[in-house]
Amino acid sequence: MGTNIKEQGFESLIINHLVTQNGFEQGESSDYNREYAIDETRLLRFFRRDSN
C-alpha cells in the first residue's frame, strides 16, 4: 500500500504523531462547545486534575 498524499492522509499523519509522540489527546467534536470555542470535557478534566 502506498503513502496517502491526500489532505485526509496528511491530517491523519499529523494527528497520529501528536497523539503517539507528544502526549496530545485527540478530541471529539461532540465535546466542543461552539458558543465558547472550548473543548469542555478536556477543560473540566484539566481543572479537576490540576486542583488536586
mmCIF file of C-alpha atoms in Angstrom:
data_model
loop_
_atom_site.group_PDB
_atom_site.id
_atom_site.type_symbol
_atom_site.label_atom_id
_atom_site.label_comp_id
_atom_site.label_asym_id
_atom_site.label_seq_id
_atom_site.Cartn_x
_atom_site.Cartn_y
_atom_site.Cartn_z
ATOM 1 C CA MET A 1 0.000 0.000 0.000
ATOM 2 C CA GLY A 2 1.369 3.412 -0.970
ATOM 3 C CA THR A 3 1.509 6.615 1.004
ATOM 4 C CA ASN A 4 -1.748 8.572 1.173
ATOM 5 C CA ILE A 5 -0.829 12.033 -0.116
ATOM 6 C CA LYS A 6 -4.351 13.438 0.047
ATOM 7 C CA GLU A 7 -5.277 16.026 2.676
ATOM 8 C CA GLN A 8 -7.016 13.420 4.854
ATOM 9 C CA GLY A 9 -3.919 11.210 4.850
ATOM 10 C CA PHE A 10 -1.715 14.152 5.826
ATOM 11 C CA GLU A 11 -4.135 15.107 8.600
ATOM 12 C CA SER A 12 -4.118 11.536 9.930
ATOM 13 C CA LEU A 13 -0.320 11.503 9.901
ATOM 14 C CA ILE A 14 -0.130 14.740 11.909
ATOM 15 C CA ILE A 15 -2.756 13.615 14.432
ATOM 16 C CA ASN A 16 -1.061 10.253 14.886
ATOM 17 C CA HIS A 17 2.292 11.917 15.523
ATOM 18 C CA LEU A 18 0.877 14.427 18.024
ATOM 19 C CA VAL A 19 -1.022 11.737 19.944
ATOM 20 C CA THR A 20 1.619 8.990 19.981
ATOM 21 C CA GLN A 21 4.803 11.064 20.227
ATOM 22 C CA ASN A 22 3.840 14.268 22.040
ATOM 23 C CA GLY A 23 1.178 13.328 24.587
ATOM 24 C CA PHE A 24 -1.716 15.117 22.922
ATOM 25 C CA GLU A 25 -5.285 13.807 23.154
ATOM 26 C CA GLN A 26 -7.500 13.594 20.112
ATOM 27 C CA GLY A 27 -10.747 15.370 20.892
ATOM 28 C CA GLU A 28 -14.268 14.530 19.857
ATOM 29 C CA SER A 29 -16.414 17.083 18.059
ATOM 30 C CA SER A 30 -19.278 16.314 20.461
ATOM 31 C CA ASP A 31 -17.156 17.690 23.353
ATOM 32 C CA TYR A 32 -16.620 21.033 21.628
ATOM 33 C CA ASN A 33 -18.771 23.975 22.690
ATOM 34 C CA ARG A 34 -19.031 26.209 19.630
ATOM 35 C CA GLU A 35 -20.506 29.130 21.556
ATOM 36 C CA TYR A 36 -17.464 29.399 23.841
ATOM 37 C CA ALA A 37 -14.950 27.801 21.434
ATOM 38 C CA ILE A 38 -13.696 25.308 24.014
ATOM 39 C CA ASP A 39 -13.479 21.556 24.495
ATOM 40 C CA GLU A 40 -15.469 21.368 27.727
ATOM 41 C CA THR A 41 -14.633 17.740 28.524
ATOM 42 C CA ARG A 42 -10.878 18.256 28.424
ATOM 43 C CA LEU A 43 -11.052 21.646 30.142
ATOM 44 C CA LEU A 44 -13.011 20.205 33.071
ATOM 45 C CA ARG A 45 -10.651 17.202 33.255
ATOM 46 C CA PHE A 46 -7.701 19.600 33.400
ATOM 47 C CA PHE A 47 -9.306 21.655 36.197
ATOM 48 C CA ARG A 48 -10.076 18.550 38.240
ATOM 49 C CA ARG A 49 -6.598 17.095 37.784
ATOM 50 C CA ASP A 50 -4.853 20.413 38.452
ATOM 51 C CA SER A 51 -6.841 21.176 41.616
ATOM 52 C CA ASN A 52 -5.692 18.021 43.433
#
